[in-house]
C-alpha cells in the first residue's frame, strides 16, 4: 500500500491523438464518421493506460498529492507523476486540525527529480495525526498543445487504440504483436 494518494483535479484540455490521426493510422476514410465515438473512447483508454504504464501526464493536468505526514527531517516529497511543471500550493492540517498553507519561500521544486525540497533554514511543520494531513497541488504534463507531446507517446497511443478498436476482446495474435511493439515503446519512454 502506498503512503500517499494521487487525484487528478483538472484533466487535460487536449487529447494527445485526434480521431483523425487514429483514422489515418487505421487506414480508415476520414469521411466515415460511424465509429468516431468509439475511436474517441479508444484514444482516451489508450492515453490513460500509457499514463499509468509510464507515470506521466501527456497533456497539462492538475493533481492533488496527499500524504498523512511530511517526510522526516529534511527529506523531500517525491511526486509520482512526471513531468512536473509547477507547485500550486502545499497545505497541511496543523496540530489543532486547522488547514495552513506552507509559505512558498520555504520550499523549492526540483523539476528533473519531481521532488519538493525544503529550502535552507526551514523545517517541515508538525501536522495533525489524521489521514491526508498534507496536500500538494501541482501541475504536470508536457503542455497544452499536441506538438509538445513526444512522438513516441503518440505512436504508443495510436498502436494501443488501434489494437483496442480492431479487436475489442484482445483475442487475436496480431494484436499480441502490436502489444509487444507498444511495450517496447513504453520501455523507452
Short mmCIF file of N, CA, C and O in Angstrom, two decimals, residues 61-165:
data_model
loop_
_atom_site.label_atom_id
_atom_site.label_comp_id
_atom_site.label_asym_id
_atom_site.label_seq_id
_atom_site.Cartn_x
_atom_site.Cartn_y
_atom_site.Cartn_z
N UNK A 61 -2.21 18.81 -16.76
CA UNK A 61 -3.28 18.46 -15.84
C UNK A 61 -2.88 18.94 -14.44
O UNK A 61 -1.71 19.11 -14.16
N UNK A 62 -3.89 19.11 -13.59
CA UNK A 62 -3.62 19.50 -12.21
C UNK A 62 -3.88 18.29 -11.31
O UNK A 62 -4.89 17.60 -11.47
N UNK A 63 -2.97 18.05 -10.36
CA UNK A 63 -3.05 16.91 -9.47
C UNK A 63 -3.03 17.34 -8.01
O UNK A 63 -2.47 18.38 -7.67
N UNK A 64 -3.60 16.49 -7.17
CA UNK A 64 -3.53 16.65 -5.72
C UNK A 64 -2.83 15.42 -5.17
O UNK A 64 -3.32 14.30 -5.32
N UNK A 65 -1.67 15.64 -4.55
CA UNK A 65 -0.92 14.59 -3.87
C UNK A 65 -1.23 14.73 -2.39
O UNK A 65 -1.12 15.82 -1.83
N UNK A 66 -1.66 13.63 -1.75
CA UNK A 66 -1.99 13.67 -0.34
C UNK A 66 -1.17 12.63 0.42
O UNK A 66 -1.00 11.50 -0.05
N UNK A 67 -0.69 13.03 1.59
CA UNK A 67 0.06 12.13 2.46
C UNK A 67 -0.38 12.37 3.90
O UNK A 67 -0.93 13.43 4.23
N UNK A 68 -0.13 11.41 4.75
CA UNK A 68 -0.53 11.53 6.15
C UNK A 68 0.40 12.42 6.97
O UNK A 68 0.02 12.90 8.03
N UNK A 69 1.62 12.61 6.46
CA UNK A 69 2.58 13.46 7.17
C UNK A 69 3.63 13.96 6.20
O UNK A 69 3.73 13.49 5.07
N UNK A 70 4.40 14.94 6.64
CA UNK A 70 5.55 15.40 5.87
C UNK A 70 6.68 14.38 6.03
O UNK A 70 6.68 13.60 6.99
N UNK A 71 7.67 14.41 5.14
CA UNK A 71 8.81 13.50 5.30
C UNK A 71 9.56 13.80 6.61
O UNK A 71 9.47 14.90 7.15
N UNK A 72 10.33 12.83 7.06
CA UNK A 72 11.13 13.03 8.27
C UNK A 72 12.35 13.88 7.96
O UNK A 72 12.92 13.79 6.87
N UNK A 73 12.74 14.68 8.93
CA UNK A 73 13.95 15.51 8.78
C UNK A 73 13.84 16.44 7.59
O UNK A 73 12.85 17.12 7.40
N UNK A 74 14.88 16.43 6.76
CA UNK A 74 14.92 17.30 5.59
C UNK A 74 14.63 16.53 4.30
O UNK A 74 14.90 17.01 3.21
N UNK A 75 14.09 15.33 4.42
CA UNK A 75 13.77 14.53 3.23
C UNK A 75 12.78 15.30 2.35
O UNK A 75 12.03 16.16 2.82
N UNK A 76 12.78 14.97 1.09
CA UNK A 76 11.92 15.66 0.13
C UNK A 76 10.62 14.89 -0.10
O UNK A 76 10.50 13.72 0.24
N UNK A 77 9.66 15.57 -0.72
CA UNK A 77 8.40 14.94 -1.15
C UNK A 77 8.57 14.55 -2.61
O UNK A 77 8.77 15.41 -3.47
N UNK A 78 8.52 13.26 -2.89
CA UNK A 78 8.66 12.77 -4.26
C UNK A 78 7.28 12.69 -4.90
O UNK A 78 6.42 11.95 -4.44
N UNK A 79 7.08 13.45 -5.95
CA UNK A 79 5.79 13.45 -6.65
C UNK A 79 5.75 12.30 -7.66
O UNK A 79 6.74 12.05 -8.36
N UNK A 80 4.64 11.58 -7.77
CA UNK A 80 4.60 10.34 -8.55
C UNK A 80 4.35 10.50 -10.05
O UNK A 80 4.37 9.51 -10.77
N UNK A 81 4.12 11.70 -10.54
CA UNK A 81 3.83 11.92 -11.96
C UNK A 81 4.88 12.85 -12.55
O UNK A 81 5.29 13.82 -11.90
N UNK A 82 5.28 12.60 -13.77
CA UNK A 82 6.21 13.49 -14.46
C UNK A 82 5.63 13.87 -15.81
O UNK A 82 4.73 13.19 -16.28
N UNK A 83 6.08 14.89 -16.44
CA UNK A 83 6.96 15.93 -15.94
C UNK A 83 6.18 16.96 -15.11
O UNK A 83 5.09 17.39 -15.50
N UNK A 84 6.74 17.33 -13.99
CA UNK A 84 6.10 18.33 -13.13
C UNK A 84 6.43 19.71 -13.68
O UNK A 84 7.59 20.00 -13.96
N UNK A 85 5.40 20.53 -13.85
CA UNK A 85 5.61 21.89 -14.33
C UNK A 85 5.77 22.87 -13.18
O UNK A 85 6.65 23.74 -13.21
N UNK A 86 4.91 22.76 -12.16
CA UNK A 86 4.94 23.72 -11.06
C UNK A 86 4.17 23.20 -9.86
O UNK A 86 3.35 22.30 -9.98
N UNK A 87 4.45 23.81 -8.71
CA UNK A 87 3.71 23.55 -7.48
C UNK A 87 2.74 24.71 -7.30
O UNK A 87 3.16 25.87 -7.32
N UNK A 88 1.48 24.41 -7.12
CA UNK A 88 0.49 25.47 -6.91
C UNK A 88 0.37 25.81 -5.43
O UNK A 88 0.25 26.98 -5.07
N UNK A 89 0.40 24.78 -4.56
CA UNK A 89 0.34 25.03 -3.12
C UNK A 89 0.74 23.79 -2.36
O UNK A 89 0.64 22.67 -2.86
N UNK A 90 1.20 24.02 -1.12
CA UNK A 90 1.45 22.95 -0.16
C UNK A 90 0.64 23.33 1.08
O UNK A 90 0.92 24.35 1.71
N UNK A 91 -0.37 22.53 1.37
CA UNK A 91 -1.22 22.79 2.53
C UNK A 91 -1.13 21.63 3.49
O UNK A 91 -0.80 20.50 3.10
N UNK A 92 -1.43 21.92 4.75
CA UNK A 92 -1.39 20.87 5.77
C UNK A 92 -2.35 21.22 6.89
O UNK A 92 -2.78 22.36 7.05
N UNK A 93 -2.71 20.20 7.64
CA UNK A 93 -3.54 20.39 8.83
C UNK A 93 -2.60 20.46 10.03
O UNK A 93 -1.84 19.53 10.27
N UNK A 94 -2.65 21.59 10.73
CA UNK A 94 -1.76 21.74 11.88
C UNK A 94 -2.24 20.88 13.05
O UNK A 94 -3.24 20.16 12.93
N UNK A 95 -1.55 20.94 14.15
CA UNK A 95 -1.84 20.06 15.28
C UNK A 95 -3.26 20.25 15.83
O UNK A 95 -3.81 19.36 16.45
N UNK A 96 -3.86 21.41 15.57
CA UNK A 96 -5.24 21.65 16.00
C UNK A 96 -6.26 21.24 14.94
O UNK A 96 -7.45 21.37 15.13
N UNK A 97 -5.75 20.81 13.78
CA UNK A 97 -6.64 20.38 12.70
C UNK A 97 -7.03 21.48 11.73
O UNK A 97 -7.82 21.26 10.81
N UNK A 98 -6.48 22.69 11.92
CA UNK A 98 -6.77 23.80 11.01
C UNK A 98 -5.88 23.71 9.77
O UNK A 98 -4.70 23.35 9.86
N UNK A 99 -6.43 24.04 8.61
CA UNK A 99 -5.67 24.00 7.37
C UNK A 99 -4.77 25.22 7.27
O UNK A 99 -5.22 26.35 7.45
N UNK A 100 -3.50 24.97 7.00
CA UNK A 100 -2.49 26.01 6.84
C UNK A 100 -1.84 25.85 5.48
O UNK A 100 -1.79 24.75 4.92
N UNK A 101 -1.32 26.95 4.94
CA UNK A 101 -0.58 26.91 3.68
C UNK A 101 0.89 27.16 3.97
O UNK A 101 1.24 28.15 4.62
N UNK A 102 1.74 26.26 3.49
CA UNK A 102 3.17 26.40 3.67
C UNK A 102 3.67 27.57 2.82
O UNK A 102 3.29 27.70 1.65
N UNK A 103 4.48 28.43 3.42
CA UNK A 103 5.00 29.60 2.71
C UNK A 103 5.81 29.17 1.49
O UNK A 103 6.64 28.27 1.57
N UNK A 104 5.57 29.82 0.37
CA UNK A 104 6.24 29.48 -0.89
C UNK A 104 7.75 29.57 -0.76
O UNK A 104 8.48 28.76 -1.35
N UNK A 105 8.24 30.52 0.02
CA UNK A 105 9.70 30.68 0.15
C UNK A 105 10.35 29.57 0.95
O UNK A 105 11.57 29.46 0.99
N UNK A 106 9.56 28.69 1.59
CA UNK A 106 10.13 27.64 2.41
C UNK A 106 10.48 26.37 1.63
O UNK A 106 11.15 25.49 2.15
N UNK A 107 10.05 26.28 0.38
CA UNK A 107 10.32 25.06 -0.39
C UNK A 107 10.65 25.41 -1.84
O UNK A 107 10.37 26.49 -2.33
N UNK A 108 11.26 24.44 -2.52
CA UNK A 108 11.60 24.57 -3.94
C UNK A 108 11.25 23.28 -4.65
O UNK A 108 11.22 22.21 -4.04
N UNK A 109 11.02 23.38 -5.94
CA UNK A 109 10.73 22.22 -6.78
C UNK A 109 11.94 21.89 -7.62
O UNK A 109 12.48 22.76 -8.31
N UNK A 110 12.38 20.64 -7.57
CA UNK A 110 13.40 20.13 -8.49
C UNK A 110 12.62 19.42 -9.59
O UNK A 110 12.14 18.30 -9.40
N UNK A 111 12.47 20.09 -10.71
CA UNK A 111 11.62 19.58 -11.81
C UNK A 111 12.14 18.25 -12.32
O UNK A 111 11.36 17.32 -12.54
N UNK A 112 13.44 18.12 -12.51
CA UNK A 112 14.01 16.89 -13.05
C UNK A 112 13.80 15.68 -12.15
O UNK A 112 13.57 14.58 -12.63
N UNK A 113 13.87 15.90 -10.86
CA UNK A 113 13.72 14.79 -9.91
C UNK A 113 12.29 14.64 -9.41
O UNK A 113 11.99 13.71 -8.66
N UNK A 114 11.39 15.57 -9.76
CA UNK A 114 9.99 15.56 -9.31
C UNK A 114 9.90 15.61 -7.80
O UNK A 114 9.08 14.93 -7.19
N UNK A 115 10.73 16.42 -7.17
CA UNK A 115 10.76 16.46 -5.72
C UNK A 115 10.59 17.87 -5.19
O UNK A 115 11.13 18.83 -5.76
N UNK A 116 9.87 17.97 -4.07
CA UNK A 116 9.71 19.23 -3.36
C UNK A 116 10.69 19.20 -2.20
O UNK A 116 10.61 18.31 -1.34
N UNK A 117 11.63 20.15 -2.19
CA UNK A 117 12.67 20.22 -1.17
C UNK A 117 12.43 21.39 -0.24
O UNK A 117 11.92 22.43 -0.65
N UNK A 118 12.84 21.24 1.00
CA UNK A 118 12.85 22.36 1.94
C UNK A 118 14.02 23.27 1.60
O UNK A 118 15.12 22.79 1.29
N UNK A 119 13.80 24.55 1.65
CA UNK A 119 14.90 25.49 1.48
C UNK A 119 15.68 25.59 2.78
O UNK A 119 15.17 25.25 3.86
N UNK A 120 16.91 26.03 2.71
CA UNK A 120 17.77 26.17 3.89
C UNK A 120 17.09 27.09 4.90
O UNK A 120 16.55 28.13 4.55
N UNK A 121 17.14 26.68 6.15
CA UNK A 121 16.58 27.49 7.23
C UNK A 121 15.11 27.19 7.54
O UNK A 121 14.52 27.83 8.39
N UNK A 122 14.52 26.20 6.84
CA UNK A 122 13.12 25.85 7.08
C UNK A 122 13.00 24.39 7.49
O UNK A 122 13.87 23.57 7.18
N UNK A 123 11.92 24.08 8.18
CA UNK A 123 11.62 22.70 8.58
C UNK A 123 10.18 22.39 8.20
O UNK A 123 9.34 23.29 8.12
N UNK A 124 9.92 21.09 7.97
CA UNK A 124 8.54 20.68 7.74
C UNK A 124 7.76 20.91 9.03
O UNK A 124 8.23 20.58 10.11
N UNK A 125 6.56 21.46 8.93
CA UNK A 125 5.77 21.69 10.15
C UNK A 125 5.22 20.38 10.72
O UNK A 125 5.11 19.38 10.03
N UNK A 126 4.86 20.42 11.98
CA UNK A 126 4.20 19.29 12.63
C UNK A 126 2.74 19.29 12.20
O UNK A 126 2.11 20.35 12.16
N UNK A 127 2.23 18.12 11.88
CA UNK A 127 0.85 18.04 11.38
C UNK A 127 -0.02 17.24 12.34
O UNK A 127 0.48 16.49 13.19
N UNK A 128 -1.32 17.41 12.18
CA UNK A 128 -2.28 16.63 12.96
C UNK A 128 -2.16 15.16 12.59
O UNK A 128 -1.77 14.81 11.47
N UNK A 129 -2.50 14.29 13.51
CA UNK A 129 -2.47 12.85 13.23
C UNK A 129 -3.83 12.47 12.64
O UNK A 129 -4.73 11.99 13.32
N UNK A 130 -3.95 12.76 11.34
CA UNK A 130 -5.17 12.46 10.58
C UNK A 130 -4.77 11.96 9.21
O UNK A 130 -3.66 12.20 8.75
N UNK A 131 -5.69 11.31 8.57
CA UNK A 131 -5.43 10.85 7.20
C UNK A 131 -5.37 12.05 6.26
O UNK A 131 -6.15 12.99 6.38
N UNK A 132 -4.42 12.03 5.34
CA UNK A 132 -4.26 13.07 4.33
C UNK A 132 -4.06 14.45 4.96
O UNK A 132 -4.68 15.43 4.56
N UNK A 133 -3.15 14.53 5.91
CA UNK A 133 -2.86 15.79 6.58
C UNK A 133 -2.06 16.75 5.69
O UNK A 133 -2.04 17.95 5.93
N UNK A 134 -1.42 16.22 4.64
CA UNK A 134 -0.59 17.04 3.75
C UNK A 134 -1.16 16.98 2.34
O UNK A 134 -1.42 15.90 1.81
N UNK A 135 -1.38 18.16 1.74
CA UNK A 135 -1.88 18.27 0.36
C UNK A 135 -0.90 19.08 -0.47
O UNK A 135 -0.60 20.22 -0.12
N UNK A 136 -0.41 18.50 -1.56
CA UNK A 136 0.43 19.22 -2.50
C UNK A 136 -0.33 19.28 -3.82
O UNK A 136 -0.60 18.24 -4.43
N UNK A 137 -0.70 20.47 -4.24
CA UNK A 137 -1.39 20.65 -5.51
C UNK A 137 -0.34 21.07 -6.53
O UNK A 137 0.41 22.03 -6.30
N UNK A 138 -0.27 20.33 -7.63
CA UNK A 138 0.77 20.62 -8.63
C UNK A 138 0.24 20.41 -10.05
O UNK A 138 -0.79 19.78 -10.26
N UNK A 139 0.99 20.95 -10.99
CA UNK A 139 0.66 20.85 -12.41
C UNK A 139 1.73 19.99 -13.07
O UNK A 139 2.92 20.17 -12.84
N UNK A 140 1.27 19.03 -13.88
CA UNK A 140 2.19 18.15 -14.59
C UNK A 140 1.71 17.98 -16.03
O UNK A 140 0.54 18.16 -16.33
N UNK A 141 2.63 17.61 -16.90
CA UNK A 141 2.29 17.37 -18.30
C UNK A 141 3.28 18.08 -19.21
O UNK A 141 4.05 18.94 -18.78
N UNK A 142 3.22 17.72 -20.48
CA UNK A 142 4.15 18.29 -21.46
C UNK A 142 3.68 19.62 -22.03
O UNK A 142 4.44 20.32 -22.66
N UNK A 143 2.42 19.96 -21.84
CA UNK A 143 1.92 21.24 -22.33
C UNK A 143 0.49 21.14 -22.78
O UNK A 143 -0.17 20.10 -22.65
N UNK A 144 0.00 22.26 -23.32
CA UNK A 144 -1.39 22.36 -23.76
C UNK A 144 -1.55 22.28 -25.27
O UNK A 144 -2.61 22.59 -25.80
N UNK A 145 -0.48 21.89 -25.95
CA UNK A 145 -0.55 21.74 -27.41
C UNK A 145 -0.07 20.35 -27.79
O UNK A 145 0.88 19.83 -27.20
N UNK A 146 -0.71 19.77 -28.79
CA UNK A 146 -0.32 18.42 -29.21
C UNK A 146 1.12 18.36 -29.67
O UNK A 146 1.78 17.34 -29.49
N UNK A 147 1.64 19.44 -30.20
CA UNK A 147 3.03 19.45 -30.68
C UNK A 147 4.03 19.27 -29.54
O UNK A 147 5.18 18.91 -29.78
N UNK A 148 3.63 19.52 -28.29
CA UNK A 148 4.53 19.37 -27.14
C UNK A 148 4.65 17.92 -26.67
O UNK A 148 5.57 17.58 -25.95
N UNK A 149 3.74 17.08 -27.10
CA UNK A 149 3.72 15.68 -26.64
C UNK A 149 4.71 14.87 -27.47
O UNK A 149 4.70 14.94 -28.70
N UNK A 150 5.57 14.09 -26.82
CA UNK A 150 6.58 13.32 -27.57
C UNK A 150 5.97 12.39 -28.62
O UNK A 150 4.93 11.76 -28.38
N UNK A 151 6.63 12.31 -29.76
CA UNK A 151 6.15 11.48 -30.87
C UNK A 151 6.02 10.01 -30.47
O UNK A 151 5.09 9.33 -30.89
N UNK A 152 6.95 9.52 -29.65
CA UNK A 152 6.88 8.11 -29.22
C UNK A 152 5.61 7.85 -28.41
O UNK A 152 5.02 6.79 -28.51
N UNK A 153 5.21 8.82 -27.60
CA UNK A 153 3.98 8.67 -26.81
C UNK A 153 2.77 8.62 -27.74
O UNK A 153 1.88 7.78 -27.57
N UNK A 154 2.75 9.49 -28.73
CA UNK A 154 1.64 9.48 -29.69
C UNK A 154 1.58 8.15 -30.43
O UNK A 154 0.51 7.60 -30.63
N UNK A 155 2.74 7.64 -30.82
CA UNK A 155 2.78 6.37 -31.55
C UNK A 155 2.25 5.24 -30.67
O UNK A 155 1.50 4.38 -31.12
N UNK A 156 2.64 5.23 -29.40
CA UNK A 156 2.16 4.19 -28.48
C UNK A 156 0.64 4.27 -28.33
O UNK A 156 -0.05 3.25 -28.31
N UNK A 157 0.11 5.47 -28.22
CA UNK A 157 -1.34 5.65 -28.09
C UNK A 157 -2.05 5.16 -29.35
O UNK A 157 -3.06 4.46 -29.27
N UNK A 158 -1.51 5.51 -30.51
CA UNK A 158 -2.10 5.05 -31.77
C UNK A 158 -2.09 3.52 -31.86
O UNK A 158 -3.09 2.91 -32.26
N UNK A 159 -0.97 2.92 -31.48
CA UNK A 159 -0.87 1.45 -31.54
C UNK A 159 -1.89 0.79 -30.62
O UNK A 159 -2.59 -0.14 -31.01
N UNK A 160 -1.96 1.27 -29.38
CA UNK A 160 -2.86 0.66 -28.42
C UNK A 160 -4.32 0.93 -28.77
O UNK A 160 -5.16 0.02 -28.73
N UNK A 161 -4.64 2.16 -29.15
CA UNK A 161 -6.02 2.49 -29.53
C UNK A 161 -6.44 1.69 -30.76
O UNK A 161 -7.57 1.18 -30.82
N UNK A 162 -5.54 1.56 -31.72
CA UNK A 162 -5.83 0.77 -32.91
C UNK A 162 -6.07 -0.69 -32.58
O UNK A 162 -6.99 -1.32 -33.09
N UNK A 163 -5.26 -1.21 -31.70
CA UNK A 163 -5.41 -2.60 -31.27
C UNK A 163 -6.75 -2.81 -30.55
O UNK A 163 -7.45 -3.79 -30.80
N UNK A 164 -7.11 -1.87 -29.70
CA UNK A 164 -8.39 -1.97 -28.98
C UNK A 164 -9.58 -1.87 -29.95
O UNK A 164 -10.59 -2.53 -29.76
N UNK A 165 -9.44 -1.07 -30.98
CA UNK A 165 -10.53 -0.91 -31.95
C UNK A 165 -10.67 -2.15 -32.83
O UNK A 165 -11.77 -2.65 -33.04
#
